[in-house]
Coordinates of C-alpha atoms in Angstrom, one line a residue:
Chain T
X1 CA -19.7 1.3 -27.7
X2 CA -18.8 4.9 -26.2
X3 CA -17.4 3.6 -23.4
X4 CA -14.7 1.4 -25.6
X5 CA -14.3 4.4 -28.0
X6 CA -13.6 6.4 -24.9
X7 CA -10.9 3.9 -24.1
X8 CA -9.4 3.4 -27.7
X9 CA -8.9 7.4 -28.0
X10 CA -7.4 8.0 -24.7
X11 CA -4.6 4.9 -25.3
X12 CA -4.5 6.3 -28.5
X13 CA -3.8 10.0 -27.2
X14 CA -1.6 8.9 -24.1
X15 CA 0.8 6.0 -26.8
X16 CA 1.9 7.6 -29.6
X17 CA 3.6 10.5 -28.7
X18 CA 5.7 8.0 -26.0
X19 CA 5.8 5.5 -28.2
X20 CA 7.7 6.9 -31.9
X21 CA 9.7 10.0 -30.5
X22 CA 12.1 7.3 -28.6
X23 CA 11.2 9.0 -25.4
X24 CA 11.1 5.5 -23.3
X25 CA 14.1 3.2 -23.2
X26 CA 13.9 0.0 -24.2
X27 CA 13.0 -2.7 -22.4
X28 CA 15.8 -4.6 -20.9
X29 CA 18.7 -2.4 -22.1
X30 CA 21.3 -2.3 -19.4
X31 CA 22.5 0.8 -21.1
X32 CA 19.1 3.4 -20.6
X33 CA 19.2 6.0 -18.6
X34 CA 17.4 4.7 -15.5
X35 CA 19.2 1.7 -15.4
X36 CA 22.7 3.5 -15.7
X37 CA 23.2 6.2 -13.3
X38 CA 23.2 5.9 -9.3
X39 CA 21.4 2.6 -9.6
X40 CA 24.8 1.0 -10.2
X41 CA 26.4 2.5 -7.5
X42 CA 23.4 1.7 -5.3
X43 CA 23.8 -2.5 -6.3
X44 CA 27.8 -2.3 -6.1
X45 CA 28.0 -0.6 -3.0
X46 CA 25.1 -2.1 -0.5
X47 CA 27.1 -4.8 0.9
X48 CA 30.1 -2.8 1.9
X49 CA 28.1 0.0 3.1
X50 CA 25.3 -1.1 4.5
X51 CA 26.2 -4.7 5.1
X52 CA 22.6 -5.4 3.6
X53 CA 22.5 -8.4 0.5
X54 CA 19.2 -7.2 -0.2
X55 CA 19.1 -3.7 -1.9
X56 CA 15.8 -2.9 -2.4
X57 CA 15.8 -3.1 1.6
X58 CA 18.9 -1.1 2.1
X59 CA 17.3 1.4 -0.9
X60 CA 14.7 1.9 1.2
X61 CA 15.7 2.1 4.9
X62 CA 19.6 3.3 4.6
X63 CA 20.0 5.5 1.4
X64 CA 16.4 6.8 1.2
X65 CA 15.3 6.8 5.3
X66 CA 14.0 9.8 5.3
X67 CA 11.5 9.2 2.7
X68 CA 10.6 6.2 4.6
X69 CA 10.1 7.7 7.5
X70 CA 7.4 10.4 6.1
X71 CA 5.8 8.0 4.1
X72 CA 5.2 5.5 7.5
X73 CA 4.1 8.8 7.9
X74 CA 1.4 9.4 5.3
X75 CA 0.1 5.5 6.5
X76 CA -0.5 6.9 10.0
X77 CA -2.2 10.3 8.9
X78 CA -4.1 7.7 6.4
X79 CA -5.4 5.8 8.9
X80 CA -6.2 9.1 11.6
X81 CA -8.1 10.7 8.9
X82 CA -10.3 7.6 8.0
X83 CA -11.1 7.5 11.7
X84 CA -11.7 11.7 11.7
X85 CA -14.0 11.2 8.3
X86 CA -16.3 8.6 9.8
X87 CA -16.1 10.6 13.3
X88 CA -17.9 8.7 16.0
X89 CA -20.9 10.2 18.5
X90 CA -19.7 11.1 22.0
X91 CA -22.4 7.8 23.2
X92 CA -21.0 5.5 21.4
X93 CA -24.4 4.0 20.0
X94 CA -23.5 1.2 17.6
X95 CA -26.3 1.1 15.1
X96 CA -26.4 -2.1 12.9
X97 CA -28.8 -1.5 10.3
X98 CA -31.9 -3.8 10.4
X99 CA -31.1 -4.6 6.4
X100 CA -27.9 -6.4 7.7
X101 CA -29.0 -8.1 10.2
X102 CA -30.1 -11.3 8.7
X103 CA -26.3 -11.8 7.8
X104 CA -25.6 -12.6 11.2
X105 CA -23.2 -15.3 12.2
X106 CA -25.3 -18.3 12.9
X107 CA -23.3 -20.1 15.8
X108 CA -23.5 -23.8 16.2
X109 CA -24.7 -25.3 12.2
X110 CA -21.6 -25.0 10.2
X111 CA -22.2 -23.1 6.6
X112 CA -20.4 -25.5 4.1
X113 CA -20.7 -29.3 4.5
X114 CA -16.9 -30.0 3.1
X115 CA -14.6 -27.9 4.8
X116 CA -15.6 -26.3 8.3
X117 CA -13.6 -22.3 7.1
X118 CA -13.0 -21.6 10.7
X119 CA -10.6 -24.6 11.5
X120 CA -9.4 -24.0 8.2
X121 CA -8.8 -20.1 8.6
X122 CA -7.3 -20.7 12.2
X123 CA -4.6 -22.8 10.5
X124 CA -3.8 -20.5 7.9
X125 CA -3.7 -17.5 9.8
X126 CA -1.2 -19.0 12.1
X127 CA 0.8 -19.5 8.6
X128 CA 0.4 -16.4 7.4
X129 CA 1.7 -14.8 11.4
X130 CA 5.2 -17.0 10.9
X131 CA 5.4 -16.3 7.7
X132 CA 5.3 -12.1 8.0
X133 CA 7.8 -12.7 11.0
X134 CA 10.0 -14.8 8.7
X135 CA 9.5 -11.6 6.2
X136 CA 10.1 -9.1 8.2
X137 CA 13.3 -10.1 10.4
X138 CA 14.9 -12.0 6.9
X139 CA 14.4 -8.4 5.1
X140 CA 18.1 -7.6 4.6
X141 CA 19.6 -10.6 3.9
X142 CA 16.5 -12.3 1.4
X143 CA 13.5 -10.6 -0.3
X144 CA 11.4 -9.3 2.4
X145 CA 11.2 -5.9 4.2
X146 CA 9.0 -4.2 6.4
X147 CA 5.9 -2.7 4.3
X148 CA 5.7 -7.0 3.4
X149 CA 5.5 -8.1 6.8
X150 CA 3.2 -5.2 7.6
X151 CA 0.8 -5.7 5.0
X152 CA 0.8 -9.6 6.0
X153 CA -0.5 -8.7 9.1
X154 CA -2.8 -6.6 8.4
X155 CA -4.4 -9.0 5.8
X156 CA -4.9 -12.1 7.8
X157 CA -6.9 -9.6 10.4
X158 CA -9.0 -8.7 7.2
X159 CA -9.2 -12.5 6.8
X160 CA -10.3 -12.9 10.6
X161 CA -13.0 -10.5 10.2
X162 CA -14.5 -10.8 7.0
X163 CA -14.5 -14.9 6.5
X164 CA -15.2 -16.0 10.5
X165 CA -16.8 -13.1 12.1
X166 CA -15.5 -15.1 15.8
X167 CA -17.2 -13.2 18.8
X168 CA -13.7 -12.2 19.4
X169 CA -11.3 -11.3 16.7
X170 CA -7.9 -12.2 16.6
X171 CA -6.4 -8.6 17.5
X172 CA -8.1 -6.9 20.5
X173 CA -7.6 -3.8 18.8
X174 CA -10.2 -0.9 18.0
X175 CA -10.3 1.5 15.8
X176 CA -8.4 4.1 18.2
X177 CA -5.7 1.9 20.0
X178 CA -5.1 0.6 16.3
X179 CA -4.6 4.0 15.2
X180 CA -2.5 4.5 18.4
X181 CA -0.4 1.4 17.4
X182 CA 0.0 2.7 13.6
X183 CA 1.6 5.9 15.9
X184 CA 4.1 3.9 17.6
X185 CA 5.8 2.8 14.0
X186 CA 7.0 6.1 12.9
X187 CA 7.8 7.0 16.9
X188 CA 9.9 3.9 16.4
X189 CA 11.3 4.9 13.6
X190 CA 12.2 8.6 14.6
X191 CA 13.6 7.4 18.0
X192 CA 16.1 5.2 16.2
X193 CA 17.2 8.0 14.0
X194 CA 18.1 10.0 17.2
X195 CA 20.4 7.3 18.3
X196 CA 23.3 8.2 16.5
X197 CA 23.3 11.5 18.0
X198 CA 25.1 9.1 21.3
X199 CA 28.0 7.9 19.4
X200 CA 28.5 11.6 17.8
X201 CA 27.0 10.4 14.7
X202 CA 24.2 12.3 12.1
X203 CA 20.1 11.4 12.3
X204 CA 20.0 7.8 10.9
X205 CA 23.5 7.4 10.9
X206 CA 23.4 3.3 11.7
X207 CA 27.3 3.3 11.8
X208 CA 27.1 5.5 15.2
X209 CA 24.6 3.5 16.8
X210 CA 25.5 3.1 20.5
X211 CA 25.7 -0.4 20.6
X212 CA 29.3 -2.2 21.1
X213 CA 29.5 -3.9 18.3
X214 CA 30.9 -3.9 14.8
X215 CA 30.3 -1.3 12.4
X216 CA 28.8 -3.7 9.7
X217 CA 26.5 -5.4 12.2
X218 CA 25.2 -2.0 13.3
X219 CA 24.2 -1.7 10.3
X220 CA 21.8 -4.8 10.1
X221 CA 20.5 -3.8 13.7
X222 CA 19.3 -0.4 12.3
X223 CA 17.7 -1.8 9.6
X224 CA 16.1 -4.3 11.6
X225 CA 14.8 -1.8 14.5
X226 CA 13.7 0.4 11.4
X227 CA 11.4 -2.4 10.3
X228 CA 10.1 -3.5 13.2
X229 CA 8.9 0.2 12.9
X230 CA 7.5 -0.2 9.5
X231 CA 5.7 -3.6 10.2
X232 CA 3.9 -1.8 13.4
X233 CA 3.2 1.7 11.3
X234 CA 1.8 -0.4 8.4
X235 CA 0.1 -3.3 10.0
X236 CA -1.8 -1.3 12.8
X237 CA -3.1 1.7 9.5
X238 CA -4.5 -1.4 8.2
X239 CA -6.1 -2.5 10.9
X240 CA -7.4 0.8 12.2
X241 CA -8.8 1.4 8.5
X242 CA -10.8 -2.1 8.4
X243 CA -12.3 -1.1 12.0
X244 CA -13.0 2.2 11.2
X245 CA -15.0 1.3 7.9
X246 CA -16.6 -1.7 9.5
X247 CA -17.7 -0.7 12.6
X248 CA -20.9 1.2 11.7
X249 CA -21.1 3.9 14.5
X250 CA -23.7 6.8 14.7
X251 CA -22.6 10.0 12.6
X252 CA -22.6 13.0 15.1
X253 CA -25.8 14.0 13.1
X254 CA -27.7 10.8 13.0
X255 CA -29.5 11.5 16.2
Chain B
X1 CA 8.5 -5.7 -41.7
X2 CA 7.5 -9.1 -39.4
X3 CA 10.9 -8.3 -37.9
X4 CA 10.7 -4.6 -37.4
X5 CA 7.3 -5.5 -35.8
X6 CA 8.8 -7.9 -33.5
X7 CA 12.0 -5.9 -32.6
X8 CA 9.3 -3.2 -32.1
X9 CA 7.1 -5.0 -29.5
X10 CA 10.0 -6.4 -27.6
X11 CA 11.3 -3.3 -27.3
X12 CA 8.2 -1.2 -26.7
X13 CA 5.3 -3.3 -26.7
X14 CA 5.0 -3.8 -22.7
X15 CA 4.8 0.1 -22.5
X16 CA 1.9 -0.2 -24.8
X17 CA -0.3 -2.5 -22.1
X18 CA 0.5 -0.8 -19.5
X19 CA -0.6 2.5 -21.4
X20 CA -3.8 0.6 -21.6
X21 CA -4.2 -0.5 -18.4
X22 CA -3.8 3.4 -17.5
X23 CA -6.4 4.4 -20.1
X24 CA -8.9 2.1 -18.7
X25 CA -8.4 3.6 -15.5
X26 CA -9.0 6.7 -16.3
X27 CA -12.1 6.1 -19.0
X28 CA -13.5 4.0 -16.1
X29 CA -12.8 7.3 -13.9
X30 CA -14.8 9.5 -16.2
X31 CA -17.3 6.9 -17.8
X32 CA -18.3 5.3 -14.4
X33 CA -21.3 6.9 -12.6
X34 CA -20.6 4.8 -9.4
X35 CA -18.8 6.0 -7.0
X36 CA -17.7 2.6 -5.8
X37 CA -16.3 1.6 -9.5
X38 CA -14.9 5.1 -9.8
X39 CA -12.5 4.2 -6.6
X40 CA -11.6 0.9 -8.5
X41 CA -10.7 2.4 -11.7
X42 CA -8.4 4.9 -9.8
X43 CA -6.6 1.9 -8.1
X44 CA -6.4 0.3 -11.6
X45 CA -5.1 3.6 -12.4
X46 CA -2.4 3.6 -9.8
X47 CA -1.1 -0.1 -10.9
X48 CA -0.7 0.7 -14.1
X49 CA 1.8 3.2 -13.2
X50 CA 3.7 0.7 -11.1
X51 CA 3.7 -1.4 -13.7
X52 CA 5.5 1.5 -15.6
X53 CA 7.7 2.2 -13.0
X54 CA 8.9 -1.4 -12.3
X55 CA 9.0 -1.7 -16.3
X56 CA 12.1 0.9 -16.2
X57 CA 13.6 -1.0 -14.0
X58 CA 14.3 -4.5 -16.1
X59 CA 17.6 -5.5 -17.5
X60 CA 18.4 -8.5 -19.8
X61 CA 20.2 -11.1 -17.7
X62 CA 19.5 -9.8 -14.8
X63 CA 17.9 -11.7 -11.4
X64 CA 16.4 -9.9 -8.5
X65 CA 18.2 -7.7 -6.8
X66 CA 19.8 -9.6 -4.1
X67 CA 23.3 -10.5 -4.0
X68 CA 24.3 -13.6 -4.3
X69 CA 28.2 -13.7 -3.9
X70 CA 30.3 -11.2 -2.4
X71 CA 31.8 -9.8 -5.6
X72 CA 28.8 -7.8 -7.0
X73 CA 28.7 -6.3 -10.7
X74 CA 25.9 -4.3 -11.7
X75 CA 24.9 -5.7 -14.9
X76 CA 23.8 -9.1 -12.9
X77 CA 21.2 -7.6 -11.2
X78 CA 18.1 -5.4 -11.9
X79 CA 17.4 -1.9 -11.3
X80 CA 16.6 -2.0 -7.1
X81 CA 15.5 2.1 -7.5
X82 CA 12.5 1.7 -9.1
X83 CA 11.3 -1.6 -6.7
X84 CA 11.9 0.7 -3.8
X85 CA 10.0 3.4 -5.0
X86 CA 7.0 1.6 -5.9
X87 CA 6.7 -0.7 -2.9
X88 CA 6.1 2.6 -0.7
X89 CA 4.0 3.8 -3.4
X90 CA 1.7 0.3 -3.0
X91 CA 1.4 1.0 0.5
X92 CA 0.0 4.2 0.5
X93 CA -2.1 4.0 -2.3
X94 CA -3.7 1.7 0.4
X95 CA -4.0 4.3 2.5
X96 CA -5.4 6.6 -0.1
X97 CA -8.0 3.9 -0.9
X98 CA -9.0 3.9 2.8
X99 CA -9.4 7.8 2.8
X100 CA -11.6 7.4 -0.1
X101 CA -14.3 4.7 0.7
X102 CA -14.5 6.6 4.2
X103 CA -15.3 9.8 1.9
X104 CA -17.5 7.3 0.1
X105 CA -19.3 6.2 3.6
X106 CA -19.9 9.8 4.2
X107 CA -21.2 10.7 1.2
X108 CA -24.1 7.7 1.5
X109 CA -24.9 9.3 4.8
X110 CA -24.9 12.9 3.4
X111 CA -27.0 11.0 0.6
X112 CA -29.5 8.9 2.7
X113 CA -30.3 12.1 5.2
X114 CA -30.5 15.4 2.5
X115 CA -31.5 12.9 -0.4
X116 CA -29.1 14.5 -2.7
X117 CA -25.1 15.2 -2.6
X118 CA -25.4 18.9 -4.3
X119 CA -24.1 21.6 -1.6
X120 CA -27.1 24.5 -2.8
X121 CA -29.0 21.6 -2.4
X122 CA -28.2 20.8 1.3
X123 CA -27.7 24.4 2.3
X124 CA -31.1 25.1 1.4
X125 CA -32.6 22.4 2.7
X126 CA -30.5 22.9 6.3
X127 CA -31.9 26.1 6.0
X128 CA -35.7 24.7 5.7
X129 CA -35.1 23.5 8.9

């Protein structure tokens, strides 16, 4: 009972104001304010500017790169400070709890007598791997982009670990050359913004890229180098936050 | 009156779930005492305002915003801003999540060793010792 009159009184306090003083647009008007402004300029000029259909994807990578960048940014400092938090001991004891122990995997009887999950999970992970590739290289010309791909990624290794716990995980990546990986993304990212500077062009200028091609298809090649970045930014956080919460290592006061 | 209410709630009415999803975030936030459904109600929190976001961004008779032809007119397609914006915003709200159930580990190991997470607490039991 207090917890829902708790609720009621904060939707209460937060709606009404918003809701009869005509602060918010309505929905769907083509007119509003946020809908009117440099969006339009944005969806009328992607094609001939940054020869990219898709313009969420050139939103994010071409107008707005720089914000990218730092936020591929933020992902890597995410996944550094997990690893920092839950700082390991300089011997490395791996301590499993004897409370968890009984949930060990039991090799050789399967669990479920209908479907055996690791044939299953092998298949879908395989999906899931073509799939983020499909994502992440179709990003400016369909709906995709690189956050997608990496995110993908990052999943079906949460998928590896939690549903088959395999002696050997599908990655061979720990928690540090994960976070090493998750690195590499914005080092991408930041080296292909100093390209331009060759052709006598400004940081993450695509159209000076040194590459002899056409201006439009430079374009699309920054873009894609950008979210090859991304993927390997956002996919190896992931994948250095799973490990670092899951491995249970000693506390550098446990001993 | 049945039509004001109508014109009212398709104008305004999906503001009004996502102001509840928000408020049941943040109840959950103060009501909760566990730390684990605190972190929840703060993702909850964090999708309601997506929600919000990518609720801005809708236009009547508009598709996704990908173009289709080569001439492009900007009432066909929807807002692409606030999509942008909230995909990175996804993204590291996952990294924020991961930051706080490593907080959260800490705290159970702060908890199983001083048997209590208050800092005059632990400082005078470190001292004890």
């Amino acid at each position: 009972m207090r917890k829902a009159l708790t609720v009621l009184l904060l939707t209460a306090a937060i709606t009404l104001p918003f809701m009869f003083f005509d602060i918010l647009p309505d929905i769907g008007d083509p007119a509003s304010a946020p809908n009117s402004h440099v969006s339009d300029y944005y969806i009328e000029h992607a094609i001939d500017e940054c020869n990219s259909p898709n313009m969420v994807t050139a939103v994010i990578v071409d107008y707005r790169a720089f914000d990218t960048m730092f936020e591929t940014t933020v992902m890597f400092l995410a996944g550094v400070a997990v690893i920092l938090i839950l700082a390991y001991h300089p011997k490395r004891r791996l301590i499993v709890p004897s409370r968890f122990r009984r949930f060990d995997a039991r090799t050789g009887e399967p669990m479920y007598n209908t479907v055996n999950k690791d044939v299953m999970v092998s298949i879908i992970q395989a999906l899931i791997l073509i799939y983020a590739i499909y994502v992440l290289f179709h990003g400016e010309v369909s709906l995709g982009g690189g956050f997608q791909a990496g995110a993908l990624i990052g999943m079906t290794y949460l998928l590896d670990v939690m549903v088959c716990r395999r002696e050997v995980p599908l990655f061979r990546l720990g928690k540090f050359k994960a976070a090493g990986t998750a690195g590499l993304g914005p080092f991408i990212y930041a080296v292909t913004g100093l390209l331009p500077f060759i052709g006598g062009g400004l940081y993450l200028q695509y159209s000076k890229l040194p590459f002899p091609v056409h201006e439009a298809e430079l374009h699309s090649i920054g873009i894609t180098i950008v979210e090859i970045g991304v993927t390997i930014g956002v996919a190896g956080t992931i994948i250095a936050i799973i490990n670092a919460l899951r491995e249970r290592i000693a506390f550098d006061d446990e001993l | 009156m049945l039509t004001t209410v109508n014109a009212f709630l398709a104008a305004k009415g999906i503001y009004l779930l996502t102001f509840i999803l928000f408020s049941l975030g943040t109840a959950g936030m103060i009501v909760c005492n566990n730390y684990m459904k605190k972190l929840i109600c703060m993702n909850i929190m964090q999708v309601a305002v997506i929600f919000f976001f990518l609720c801005l961004g809708q236009k009547n008779g508009g598709t996704f915003p990908v173009a289709l032809s080569e001439a492009v007119r900007a009432e066909e397609y929807i807002n692409p801003l606030p999509h942008g914006l909230m995909l990175t915003a996804i993204v590291v709200s996952l990294g924020t999540t991961g930051v706080g159930l490593s907080l959260l580990l800490r705290l159970l190991r702060i908890r199983e060793k001083y048997g209590t997470v208050e800092e005059d607490e632990i400082i005078r039991r470190e001292q004890k010792i």
